[in-house]
Tab-separated table of C-alpha atoms in Angstrom:
chain	number	residue	atom	x	y	z
A	20	MET	CA	39.831	198.269	93.121
A	21	SER	CA	40.978	201.856	93.082
A	22	SER	CA	39.407	204.177	90.555
A	23	ASN	CA	42.706	205.143	88.969
A	24	THR	CA	43.178	201.586	87.763
A	25	TYR	CA	41.013	202.374	84.760
A	26	GLN	CA	42.614	204.420	82.000
A	27	ASN	CA	40.320	206.703	80.062
A	28	SER	CA	43.011	208.492	78.036
A	29	GLU	CA	43.094	207.706	74.339
A	30	GLY	CA	46.711	206.932	73.573
A	31	PHE	CA	46.554	203.861	71.298
A	32	PHE	CA	44.076	204.034	68.412
A	33	GLY	CA	41.552	205.648	70.726
A	34	HIS	CA	42.283	203.213	73.562
A	35	PRO	CA	44.282	203.461	76.813
A	36	LYS	CA	48.082	203.646	76.454
A	37	GLY	CA	48.402	200.460	78.447
A	38	LEU	CA	46.844	198.564	75.552
A	39	SER	CA	49.937	199.272	73.453
A	40	THR	CA	52.182	197.649	76.077
A	41	LEU	CA	50.011	194.534	76.221
A	42	PHE	CA	49.563	194.519	72.420
A	43	PHE	CA	53.288	194.344	71.659
A	44	THR	CA	54.159	192.049	74.568
A	45	GLU	CA	51.564	189.537	73.464
A	46	MET	CA	52.595	189.974	69.836
A	47	TRP	CA	56.172	188.862	70.529
A	48	GLU	CA	55.124	186.119	72.924
A	49	ARG	CA	52.764	184.710	70.290
A	50	MET	CA	55.517	184.980	67.676
A	51	SER	CA	57.667	182.707	69.806
A	52	TYR	CA	54.849	180.362	70.794
A	53	TYR	CA	53.145	179.807	67.438
A	54	GLY	CA	56.392	179.766	65.494
A	55	MET	CA	57.759	177.023	67.700
A	56	ARG	CA	54.445	175.168	67.925
A	57	ALA	CA	54.089	175.014	64.124
A	58	LEU	CA	57.227	172.875	64.029
A	59	LEU	CA	56.352	170.421	66.793
A	60	VAL	CA	54.372	167.740	64.950
A	61	LEU	CA	56.583	168.076	61.869
A	62	PHE	CA	59.706	167.665	64.017
A	63	MET	CA	58.331	164.747	66.015
A	64	THR	CA	57.147	162.823	62.939
A	65	ALA	CA	60.232	163.555	60.799
A	66	SER	CA	62.515	160.574	60.267
A	67	LEU	CA	65.876	160.196	61.938
A	68	GLN	CA	67.514	160.916	58.575
A	69	GLN	CA	65.636	164.246	58.600
A	70	GLU	CA	66.972	164.850	62.135
A	71	GLY	CA	63.499	164.395	63.618
A	72	LEU	CA	62.281	162.184	66.468
A	73	ALA	CA	60.577	159.558	64.218
A	74	PHE	CA	57.478	159.299	66.444
A	75	THR	CA	54.268	157.778	65.084
A	76	VAL	CA	51.528	160.224	64.112
A	77	ALA	CA	49.313	159.025	66.978
A	78	ALA	CA	52.078	159.541	69.549
A	79	ALA	CA	53.192	162.879	68.087
A	80	THR	CA	49.693	164.373	67.947
A	81	ALA	CA	48.906	163.087	71.450
A	82	ILE	CA	52.065	164.779	72.766
A	83	TYR	CA	51.125	167.884	70.798
A	84	GLY	CA	47.660	167.839	72.364
A	85	LEU	CA	49.061	167.279	75.852
A	86	TYR	CA	51.564	170.094	75.417
A	87	THR	CA	49.112	172.651	74.038
A	88	GLY	CA	46.519	171.500	76.565
A	89	ALA	CA	48.995	171.910	79.419
A	90	VAL	CA	49.866	175.390	78.161
A	91	TYR	CA	46.316	176.511	78.790
A	92	PHE	CA	45.587	174.324	81.821
A	93	LEU	CA	48.447	175.979	83.658
A	94	GLY	CA	46.587	179.258	83.167
A	95	LEU	CA	44.418	178.177	86.101
A	96	PRO	CA	47.200	178.237	88.713
A	97	GLY	CA	48.677	181.159	86.777
A	98	GLY	CA	45.549	183.220	87.395
A	99	TRP	CA	45.502	182.148	91.038
A	100	ILE	CA	49.140	183.161	91.547
A	101	ALA	CA	48.372	186.611	90.109
A	102	ASP	CA	45.224	187.039	92.208
A	103	ARG	CA	46.741	185.889	95.494
A	104	LEU	CA	50.546	186.165	95.402
A	105	LEU	CA	52.187	188.330	92.745
A	106	GLY	CA	49.680	190.520	90.907
A	107	GLY	CA	49.123	190.376	87.159
A	108	GLN	CA	52.007	192.595	86.070
A	109	ARG	CA	54.741	190.636	87.854
A	110	THR	CA	53.230	187.266	86.915
A	111	VAL	CA	53.341	188.228	83.224
A	112	TRP	CA	56.995	189.266	83.579
A	113	TYR	CA	58.136	186.049	85.273
A	114	GLY	CA	56.095	183.953	82.840
A	115	GLY	CA	57.852	185.576	79.886
A	116	ILE	CA	61.260	184.815	81.352
A	117	ILE	CA	60.396	181.125	81.818
A	118	ILE	CA	59.059	180.940	78.243
A	119	MET	CA	62.297	182.371	76.887
A	120	CYS	CA	64.312	179.817	78.867
A	121	GLY	CA	62.150	177.021	77.444
A	122	HIS	CA	62.796	178.112	73.874
A	123	ILE	CA	66.525	178.298	74.600
A	124	VAL	CA	66.460	174.693	75.856
A	125	LEU	CA	64.561	173.595	72.721
A	126	ALA	CA	67.224	175.285	70.607
A	127	ILE	CA	69.865	172.966	72.059
A	128	PRO	CA	70.481	170.213	69.468
A	129	SER	CA	69.826	167.386	71.890
A	130	ASP	CA	66.754	165.155	71.843
A	131	SER	CA	67.110	164.455	75.561
A	132	THR	CA	66.252	168.064	76.484
A	133	PHE	CA	63.221	168.329	74.160
A	134	PHE	CA	60.581	167.610	76.814
A	135	ILE	CA	62.285	169.888	79.351
A	136	GLY	CA	61.897	172.754	76.894
A	137	LEU	CA	58.226	171.942	76.359
A	138	ILE	CA	57.589	171.898	80.119
A	139	LEU	CA	59.244	175.292	80.580
A	140	VAL	CA	57.322	176.907	77.711
A	141	ALA	CA	54.043	175.448	78.979
A	142	THR	CA	54.701	176.677	82.520
A	143	GLY	CA	55.670	180.182	81.456
A	144	THR	CA	52.681	180.505	79.146
A	145	GLY	CA	50.391	179.409	81.973
A	146	LEU	CA	51.665	182.335	84.014
A	147	LEU	CA	51.576	184.883	81.198
A	148	LYS	CA	48.559	184.084	79.016
A	149	PRO	CA	45.532	184.412	81.341
A	150	ASN	CA	46.913	187.425	83.172
A	151	ILE	CA	47.875	189.489	80.160
A	152	SER	CA	44.373	188.904	78.764
A	153	ALA	CA	42.799	189.905	82.088
A	154	LEU	CA	45.011	193.010	82.200
A	155	VAL	CA	43.395	194.238	78.991
A	156	GLY	CA	40.014	194.206	80.710
A	157	HIS	CA	41.419	196.046	83.735
A	158	LEU	CA	42.216	199.053	81.552
A	159	TYR	CA	38.512	199.801	80.996
A	160	GLN	CA	35.554	200.779	83.117
A	161	PRO	CA	32.971	197.950	83.266
A	162	ASP	CA	30.566	199.919	81.054
A	163	ASP	CA	33.181	201.222	78.599
A	164	VAL	CA	31.867	200.672	75.049
A	165	ARG	CA	35.456	200.411	73.788
A	166	ARG	CA	36.020	197.084	75.552
A	167	ASP	CA	35.069	194.728	72.694
A	168	SER	CA	36.939	196.887	70.188
A	169	GLY	CA	39.977	196.915	72.487
A	170	TYR	CA	40.020	193.128	72.660
A	171	ALA	CA	39.728	192.968	68.860
A	172	LEU	CA	42.819	195.193	68.525
A	173	TYR	CA	44.633	193.124	71.131
A	174	TYR	CA	43.729	190.007	69.160
A	175	MET	CA	45.243	191.580	66.055
A	176	GLY	CA	48.542	191.876	67.955
A	177	ILE	CA	48.361	188.150	68.663
A	178	ASN	CA	48.015	187.414	64.988
A	179	ILE	CA	50.737	189.781	63.797
A	180	GLY	CA	52.995	187.802	66.114
A	181	SER	CA	51.676	184.575	64.629
A	182	VAL	CA	52.582	185.704	61.105
A	183	LEU	CA	56.100	186.570	62.219
A	184	GLY	CA	56.440	183.250	64.030
A	185	TYR	CA	55.232	181.044	61.210
A	186	MET	CA	57.347	182.858	58.623
A	187	ILE	CA	60.572	183.115	60.615
A	188	CYS	CA	60.532	180.007	62.809
A	189	GLY	CA	58.887	177.915	60.075
A	190	TYR	CA	61.524	178.842	57.515
A	191	PHE	CA	64.467	178.353	59.879
A	192	GLY	CA	63.055	175.077	61.212
A	193	GLU	CA	62.179	173.393	57.914
A	194	LYS	CA	64.866	174.842	55.646
A	195	ILE	CA	67.903	175.212	57.937
A	196	GLY	CA	67.359	173.013	60.981
A	197	TRP	CA	64.652	172.301	63.539
A	198	HIS	CA	66.631	173.736	66.439
A	199	TRP	CA	67.318	176.952	64.507
A	200	GLY	CA	63.556	177.443	64.391
A	201	PHE	CA	63.279	176.937	68.140
A	202	GLY	CA	66.152	179.398	68.660
A	203	ALA	CA	64.348	182.058	66.618
A	204	ALA	CA	61.406	181.674	69.016
A	205	ALA	CA	63.718	182.441	71.958
A	206	VAL	CA	64.863	185.668	70.292
A	207	GLY	CA	61.257	186.743	69.745
A	208	MET	CA	60.355	186.241	73.402
A	209	ALA	CA	63.430	188.201	74.475
A	210	ILE	CA	62.300	191.181	72.376
A	211	GLY	CA	58.856	190.968	73.960
A	212	LEU	CA	60.330	191.013	77.471
A	213	ILE	CA	62.472	194.087	76.719
A	214	GLN	CA	59.463	195.949	75.299
A	215	TYR	CA	57.296	195.032	78.292
A	216	ARG	CA	59.838	196.234	80.826
A	217	LYS	CA	60.471	199.520	79.041
A	218	THR	CA	56.772	200.445	78.734
A	219	ILE	CA	55.325	198.874	81.878
A	220	GLY	CA	54.555	202.345	83.244
A	221	ASN	CA	51.704	202.583	80.724
A	222	LEU	CA	49.767	200.046	82.780
A	223	GLY	CA	49.579	202.272	85.847
A	224	ASP	CA	48.344	200.304	88.838
A	225	ALA	CA	46.236	197.849	86.789
A	226	SER	CA	46.753	194.509	88.557
A	227	LEU	CA	49.983	195.842	90.033
A	228	LYS	CA	49.217	194.048	93.280
A	229	PRO	CA	47.236	190.878	93.990
A	230	GLU	CA	43.459	191.383	93.957
A	231	HIS	CA	43.168	189.413	97.203
A	232	PRO	CA	46.616	188.947	98.745
A	233	MET	CA	47.171	186.091	101.153
A	234	THR	CA	48.481	186.507	104.660
A	235	ALA	CA	52.235	186.086	105.116
A	236	GLU	CA	51.712	182.636	106.599
A	237	GLY	CA	49.326	181.606	103.822
A	238	ALA	CA	51.716	182.850	101.154
A	239	LYS	CA	54.564	180.859	102.692
A	240	LYS	CA	52.496	177.665	102.569
A	241	ALA	CA	51.410	178.397	99.003
A	242	TRP	CA	54.986	178.858	97.810
A	243	GLY	CA	55.950	175.650	99.602
A	244	THR	CA	53.258	173.781	97.677
A	245	ILE	CA	54.330	175.329	94.383
A	246	TRP	CA	57.951	174.313	94.870
A	247	ALA	CA	56.863	170.799	95.887
A	248	VAL	CA	54.954	170.464	92.596
A	249	VAL	CA	58.004	171.711	90.694
A	250	ALA	CA	60.176	169.119	92.428
A	251	ALA	CA	57.694	166.345	91.561
A	252	VAL	CA	57.714	167.369	87.898
A	253	VAL	CA	61.515	167.340	87.881
A	254	VAL	CA	61.595	163.818	89.365
A	255	ILE	CA	59.011	162.407	86.935
A	256	THR	CA	60.757	164.024	83.964
A	257	SER	CA	64.116	162.614	85.058
A	258	LEU	CA	62.707	159.087	85.476
A	259	THR	CA	61.095	159.276	82.036
A	260	MET	CA	64.282	160.516	80.372
A	261	THR	CA	66.344	157.716	81.940
A	262	GLY	CA	63.826	155.074	80.878
A	263	ALA	CA	62.923	154.132	84.450
A	264	ILE	CA	59.251	154.674	83.626
A	265	THR	CA	57.479	154.468	80.263
A	266	ILE	CA	54.582	156.760	79.345
A	267	ASN	CA	52.065	156.053	76.584
A	268	PRO	CA	51.123	159.547	75.373
A	269	VAL	CA	47.813	158.464	73.788
A	270	VAL	CA	46.525	156.851	76.984
A	271	VAL	CA	47.759	159.769	79.075
A	272	ALA	CA	45.987	162.224	76.757
A	273	GLN	CA	42.709	160.339	77.127
A	274	TYR	CA	42.848	160.415	80.917
A	275	VAL	CA	44.006	164.023	81.012
A	276	ALA	CA	41.109	165.122	78.775
A	277	VAL	CA	38.655	163.614	81.270
A	278	ALA	CA	40.535	165.043	84.241
A	279	PHE	CA	40.654	168.574	82.800
A	280	THR	CA	36.935	168.481	82.063
A	281	LEU	CA	36.159	167.415	85.631
A	282	ILE	CA	38.461	170.129	87.000
A	283	PHE	CA	36.681	172.737	84.870
A	284	PHE	CA	33.265	171.762	86.233
A	285	ALA	CA	34.535	171.527	89.822
A	286	TYR	CA	36.296	174.903	89.733
A	287	TYR	CA	33.379	176.627	88.030
A	288	ALA	CA	30.914	175.129	90.510
A	289	TYR	CA	33.094	176.134	93.463
A	290	ILE	CA	33.131	179.772	92.428
A	291	TYR	CA	29.399	179.664	91.649
A	292	PHE	CA	28.279	178.069	94.918
A	293	ALA	CA	31.002	179.137	97.375
A	294	GLY	CA	32.014	182.508	95.953
A	295	ASN	CA	29.381	184.545	97.825
A	296	LEU	CA	27.950	185.726	94.481
A	297	SER	CA	24.971	188.020	94.153
A	298	GLY	CA	21.936	187.008	92.116
A	299	SER	CA	23.006	189.068	89.112
A	300	GLU	CA	26.506	187.582	89.232
A	301	LYS	CA	25.063	184.061	89.172
A	302	LYS	CA	22.935	184.879	86.124
A	303	LYS	CA	26.027	186.153	84.316
A	304	MET	CA	27.911	183.005	85.296
A	305	TRP	CA	25.274	180.944	83.465
A	306	ALA	CA	25.685	183.104	80.369
A	307	LEU	CA	29.452	182.691	80.625
A	308	PHE	CA	29.060	178.915	80.901
A	309	LEU	CA	27.562	178.808	77.386
A	310	VAL	CA	30.574	180.729	76.089
A	311	CYS	CA	32.909	178.204	77.755
A	312	VAL	CA	31.159	175.211	76.166
A	313	ALA	CA	31.317	176.847	72.736
A	314	SER	CA	34.994	177.636	73.266
A	315	ALA	CA	35.991	174.050	74.163
A	316	CYS	CA	34.194	172.639	71.108
A	317	PHE	CA	35.596	175.342	68.835
A	318	TRP	CA	39.234	174.728	69.743
A	319	SER	CA	38.919	170.948	69.399
A	320	GLY	CA	38.282	171.588	65.707
A	321	PHE	CA	40.323	174.717	65.140
A	322	GLU	CA	43.489	173.238	66.653
A	323	GLN	CA	43.695	170.648	63.904
A	324	ALA	CA	45.740	173.416	62.246
A	325	GLY	CA	48.931	172.396	64.025
A	326	SER	CA	48.340	168.660	63.735
A	327	SER	CA	46.207	166.941	61.074
A	328	LEU	CA	45.924	169.992	58.782
A	329	ASN	CA	49.672	170.592	59.185
A	330	LEU	CA	50.378	167.002	58.137
A	331	PHE	CA	47.848	167.288	55.295
A	332	GLY	CA	49.744	170.313	54.035
A	333	ARG	CA	53.042	168.429	54.217
A	334	ASP	CA	51.940	165.113	52.703
A	335	TYR	CA	48.972	165.746	50.406
A	336	THR	CA	49.224	169.346	49.185
A	337	ASP	CA	51.115	170.552	46.122
A	338	ARG	CA	53.570	173.027	47.670
A	339	MET	CA	55.792	173.777	44.703
A	340	ILE	CA	56.055	177.307	43.275
A	341	GLY	CA	58.549	176.974	40.467
A	342	ALA	CA	61.655	175.477	42.040
A	343	PHE	CA	60.736	176.593	45.579
A	344	GLU	CA	58.862	174.276	47.935
A	345	ILE	CA	56.700	176.179	50.391
A	346	PRO	CA	57.394	175.084	53.985
A	347	ALA	CA	54.368	173.149	55.267
A	348	SER	CA	54.199	175.347	58.368
A	349	TRP	CA	53.637	178.444	56.213
A	350	PHE	CA	50.086	177.324	55.413
A	351	GLN	CA	49.209	178.128	59.018
A	352	ASN	CA	50.087	181.725	58.170
A	353	VAL	CA	46.838	182.017	56.248
A	354	ASN	CA	44.845	182.192	59.481
A	355	PRO	CA	46.642	185.123	61.164
A	356	MET	CA	46.952	186.995	57.872
A	357	PHE	CA	43.200	186.797	57.343
A	358	ILE	CA	42.687	187.907	60.944
A	359	ILE	CA	44.897	190.970	60.442
A	360	ILE	CA	42.875	191.871	57.355
A	361	LEU	CA	39.447	191.184	58.848
A	362	SER	CA	39.885	192.269	62.498
A	363	PRO	CA	39.212	195.998	61.900
A	364	PHE	CA	35.970	195.114	60.114
A	365	PHE	CA	34.787	192.909	62.963
A	366	ALA	CA	35.777	195.522	65.568
A	367	ALA	CA	33.740	198.102	63.656
A	368	LEU	CA	30.883	195.631	63.152
A	369	TRP	CA	30.191	195.154	66.877
A	370	ILE	CA	30.407	198.915	67.524
A	371	ASN	CA	28.067	199.803	64.647
A	372	LEU	CA	25.591	197.107	65.645
A	373	GLY	CA	25.670	198.489	69.190
A	374	LYS	CA	24.897	201.994	67.936
A	375	ARG	CA	21.856	200.553	66.173
A	376	MET	CA	20.819	198.789	69.396
A	377	ILE	CA	21.483	195.403	67.769
A	378	THR	CA	23.620	193.467	70.200
A	379	PRO	CA	23.627	189.670	69.800
A	380	SER	CA	24.365	187.871	73.040
A	381	TYR	CA	27.837	186.575	73.691
A	382	GLY	CA	26.466	183.042	73.374
A	383	MET	CA	24.923	183.717	69.969
A	384	LYS	CA	28.149	185.234	68.614
A	385	CYS	CA	30.096	182.203	69.823
A	386	ALA	CA	27.566	179.745	68.350
A	387	ILE	CA	27.824	181.457	64.968
A	388	GLY	CA	31.619	181.270	65.151
A	389	LEU	CA	31.506	177.556	65.983
A	390	ILE	CA	29.226	176.754	63.039
A	391	ILE	CA	31.338	178.773	60.581
A	392	MET	CA	34.495	177.019	61.784
A	393	ALA	CA	32.798	173.654	61.299
A	394	SER	CA	32.026	174.511	57.680
A	395	GLY	CA	35.787	174.547	57.049
A	396	PHE	CA	35.878	170.815	57.732
A	397	ILE	CA	33.203	170.253	55.098
A	398	VAL	CA	35.725	171.762	52.671
A	399	MET	CA	38.414	169.421	54.005
A	400	PHE	CA	36.044	166.466	53.614
A	401	PHE	CA	36.089	166.983	49.841
A	402	ALA	CA	39.839	167.731	49.769
A	403	ALA	CA	40.557	164.534	51.711
A	404	GLN	CA	38.559	162.529	49.189
A	405	TYR	CA	40.950	163.647	46.451
A	406	ALA	CA	43.919	162.829	48.711
A	407	ALA	CA	42.455	159.369	49.334
A	408	GLU	CA	42.618	158.790	45.569
A	409	GLY	CA	46.365	159.412	45.671
A	410	LEU	CA	46.285	162.973	44.329
A	411	LYS	CA	48.174	166.042	45.545
A	412	VAL	CA	45.515	168.708	46.105
A	413	ALA	CA	45.816	172.385	45.261
A	414	PRO	CA	46.670	174.815	48.096
A	415	TYR	CA	43.331	176.627	47.806
A	416	TRP	CA	41.590	173.824	49.724
A	417	LEU	CA	43.612	174.610	52.845
A	418	VAL	CA	43.362	178.353	52.186
A	419	THR	CA	39.553	178.150	52.030
A	420	THR	CA	39.435	176.078	55.212
A	421	TYR	CA	41.655	178.527	57.067
A	422	PHE	CA	39.533	181.440	55.814
A	423	LEU	CA	36.375	179.877	57.274
A	424	HIS	CA	38.231	179.033	60.492
A	425	THR	CA	39.366	182.652	60.693
A	426	VAL	CA	35.880	184.077	60.301
A	427	GLY	CA	34.658	181.673	62.978
A	428	GLU	CA	37.546	182.623	65.241
A	429	LEU	CA	36.792	186.339	64.916
A	430	CYS	CA	33.172	185.698	65.810
A	431	LEU	CA	34.132	183.673	68.877
A	432	SER	CA	37.565	184.261	70.349
A	433	PRO	CA	37.854	188.029	71.006
A	434	VAL	CA	34.173	188.112	71.928
A	435	ALA	CA	34.682	185.246	74.389
A	436	LEU	CA	37.637	187.018	76.025
A	437	SER	CA	35.505	190.121	76.396
A	438	ALA	CA	32.675	188.019	77.851
A	439	VAL	CA	34.953	186.618	80.547
A	440	SER	CA	36.180	190.096	81.423
A	441	LYS	CA	32.643	191.520	81.590
A	442	LEU	CA	30.604	188.632	83.027
A	443	SER	CA	33.061	187.333	85.648
A	444	PRO	CA	32.645	188.488	89.247
A	445	ARG	CA	35.264	191.219	89.632
A	446	ARG	CA	36.962	189.665	92.652
A	447	PHE	CA	37.494	186.416	90.708
A	448	ALA	CA	38.710	188.071	87.474
A	449	GLY	CA	42.075	186.328	87.251
A	450	GLN	CA	40.747	182.947	88.300
A	451	MET	CA	37.784	183.098	85.908
A	452	MET	CA	40.114	183.945	83.049
A	453	GLY	CA	42.107	180.880	84.100
A	454	VAL	CA	38.929	178.768	84.159
A	455	PHE	CA	38.036	180.031	80.687
A	456	VAL	CA	41.515	179.348	79.329
A	457	LEU	CA	40.997	175.792	80.614
A	458	THR	CA	38.447	175.380	77.776
A	459	TYR	CA	41.357	175.928	75.384
A	460	SER	CA	43.149	173.134	77.204
A	461	ILE	CA	40.256	170.690	76.888
A	462	GLY	CA	39.815	171.566	73.223
A	463	ASN	CA	43.523	171.168	72.461
A	464	ILE	CA	43.809	167.720	74.012
A	465	ILE	CA	40.687	166.508	72.194
A	466	ALA	CA	42.155	167.972	68.995
A	467	GLY	CA	45.349	165.975	69.525
A	468	LEU	CA	43.414	162.755	70.067
A	469	LEU	CA	41.275	163.365	66.969
A	470	ALA	CA	44.394	164.088	64.900
A	471	GLY	CA	45.807	160.737	66.004
A	472	ASN	CA	43.342	159.182	63.537
A	473	PHE	CA	45.359	160.780	60.729
A	474	ASP	CA	46.998	157.579	59.551
A	475	PRO	CA	49.434	158.115	56.644
A	476	ASN	CA	49.015	154.442	55.765
A	477	ASN	CA	45.208	154.612	55.738
A	478	VAL	CA	44.341	157.966	54.177
A	479	SER	CA	40.923	156.652	53.110
A	480	GLU	CA	39.733	157.277	56.695
A	481	LEU	CA	40.617	160.976	56.535
A	482	PRO	CA	37.366	162.207	54.904
A	483	LYS	CA	35.363	160.484	57.651
A	484	LEU	CA	37.451	162.216	60.340
A	485	TYR	CA	36.803	165.679	58.953
A	486	LEU	CA	33.096	164.998	58.384
A	487	GLN	CA	32.650	163.828	61.990
A	488	ILE	CA	34.266	167.019	63.299
A	489	ALA	CA	31.990	169.132	61.078
A	490	ILE	CA	28.744	167.405	62.106
A	491	PHE	CA	29.567	167.455	65.826
A	492	SER	CA	30.548	171.129	65.834
A	493	ILE	CA	27.506	172.258	63.858
A	494	GLY	CA	25.215	170.333	66.208
A	495	ILE	CA	26.733	171.886	69.341
A	496	GLY	CA	26.622	175.348	67.747
A	497	ALA	CA	22.918	174.983	66.937
A	498	VAL	CA	22.079	173.979	70.524
A	499	ILE	CA	24.051	176.903	71.977
A	500	ALA	CA	22.361	179.318	69.564
A	501	LEU	CA	18.927	178.212	70.756
A	502	ILE	CA	19.824	178.515	74.441
A	503	SER	CA	21.508	181.890	73.864
A	504	LEU	CA	18.139	183.411	72.947
A	505	LYS	CA	17.507	183.291	76.706
A	506	SER	CA	21.056	183.997	77.833
A	507	LYS	CA	21.048	187.587	76.586
A	508	ALA	CA	18.821	188.451	79.533
A	509	TRP	CA	21.265	186.692	81.873
A	510	GLU	CA	24.169	188.805	80.572
A	511	THR	CA	22.433	192.089	81.451
A	512	HIS	CA	20.717	190.884	84.628
A	513	GLY	CA	21.305	193.342	87.440
A	514	ASP	CA	23.149	195.932	85.311
A	515	GLY	CA	22.653	199.359	86.754
A	516	GLU	CA	21.546	197.999	90.106
A	517	GLU	CA	23.490	198.587	93.270
A	518	LYS	CA	25.775	195.637	93.789
A	519	GLU	CA	25.865	193.806	97.041
A	520	PRO	CA	29.097	194.867	98.765
A	521	VAL	CA	31.725	192.338	99.714
A	522	GLU	CA	33.522	192.975	102.951
A	523	PRO	CA	37.284	193.334	102.399
A	524	ALA	CA	38.032	191.039	105.301
A	525	GLU	CA	35.866	188.281	103.822
A	526	ALA	CA	37.005	188.446	100.222
A	527	PRO	CA	40.300	186.555	100.591
A	528	ALA	CA	38.573	183.695	102.392
A	529	LYS	CA	36.018	183.350	99.604
A	530	ALA	CA	38.605	183.256	96.828
A	531	ILE	CA	40.471	180.117	95.917
């Protein structure tokens, strides 16, 4: 990679100017994504009289898990397309356009186009999400101490967008009409695309071209395969919409969870064993593996926010303030609002600890985040006991849970993104970000399956559900914390040593 890819100028809160472009693009994309996503389970489980789809909770949460899981799974081919065909900058642009089209389709007041909109949003996010995150890392030198702080600021942009999305799309969707909420998401993505195009010069040549472009013949075959997959999806979707085939979303989610996990291990192992990695790169891959495990477990609990916790807010929480009923989706606003408040403190925390030569390993930070998140479900265990007695609980139960989830998220998520950027072999940067984003996918599908146990007709089982999530997450976090005592040495293994060169002619053949 050319030396002028890295930007050392301080144009955005002491960070490269390119960070501002990525900050605001991601902010508007997240506004559209989270705003629309907050409405999904509520829309699918609403009765026909409420202009919803009247799905069962199990079916709705399974579809929710499949959708959010697919969003992140498609980051894997999205990273590959950037690395081999388009480059990160163009892939982000095209992904944003597809997302906007998906929201427009969802805004059409027709139930028959609902799944088409979900497919488009998932596809576009798969192109945009891993590559815009990887682009942040490309703005910094590998040893730049601003990297973790830069990701923390970038993460704040995500959560400002989330606040806007929940407030605007949530209000329009629940108070005016579901499709008005989806339409607001389309407007948000359009603003993000305009901003990105106008300020794209701030990125310089960071991921302007593919890291390892394919030959003309190889690219032609790759595009042929991509269009064949698109055609297959169109056919399957058409057959499902016409009733020619019937799909059980719960069963599909179970199989997909297993399949995604196997794909993660296979892809990770392929890069590890067939990627021509040096010894130091392999050590760092082991350290990164711990981060991936923590991430998958974390999101399987955290993503209850859009499913079981969302339904808990709607059905079992007292939402009245005077004569105004708070939209259920607004409770999800607590998480991004806490992140906006706390992010600067966490960004400063890692820098100040570094100055004092106290640098917990990436694995340890993630383990701490996982355990703190799990403690939120202990809170929900007690809240659910009150709900099981037929009481409407006070809002502070959900607020406390979201606060603990937020602290856990700030310990894990921006740190994990930074870990992928720093520990991944440079020539596999886009693909490794895609592999990491696959942990979001696994976690989301598991979250959807767990939320399927939220039975409105059997609320007495709800405390048990939340307690099981808490115990499992704490156990995994403790194991990762113990192993991470060793992994800190893996993360720094080989730093400062001369890296084994990779011949330019060989690199494309070694990449997937």
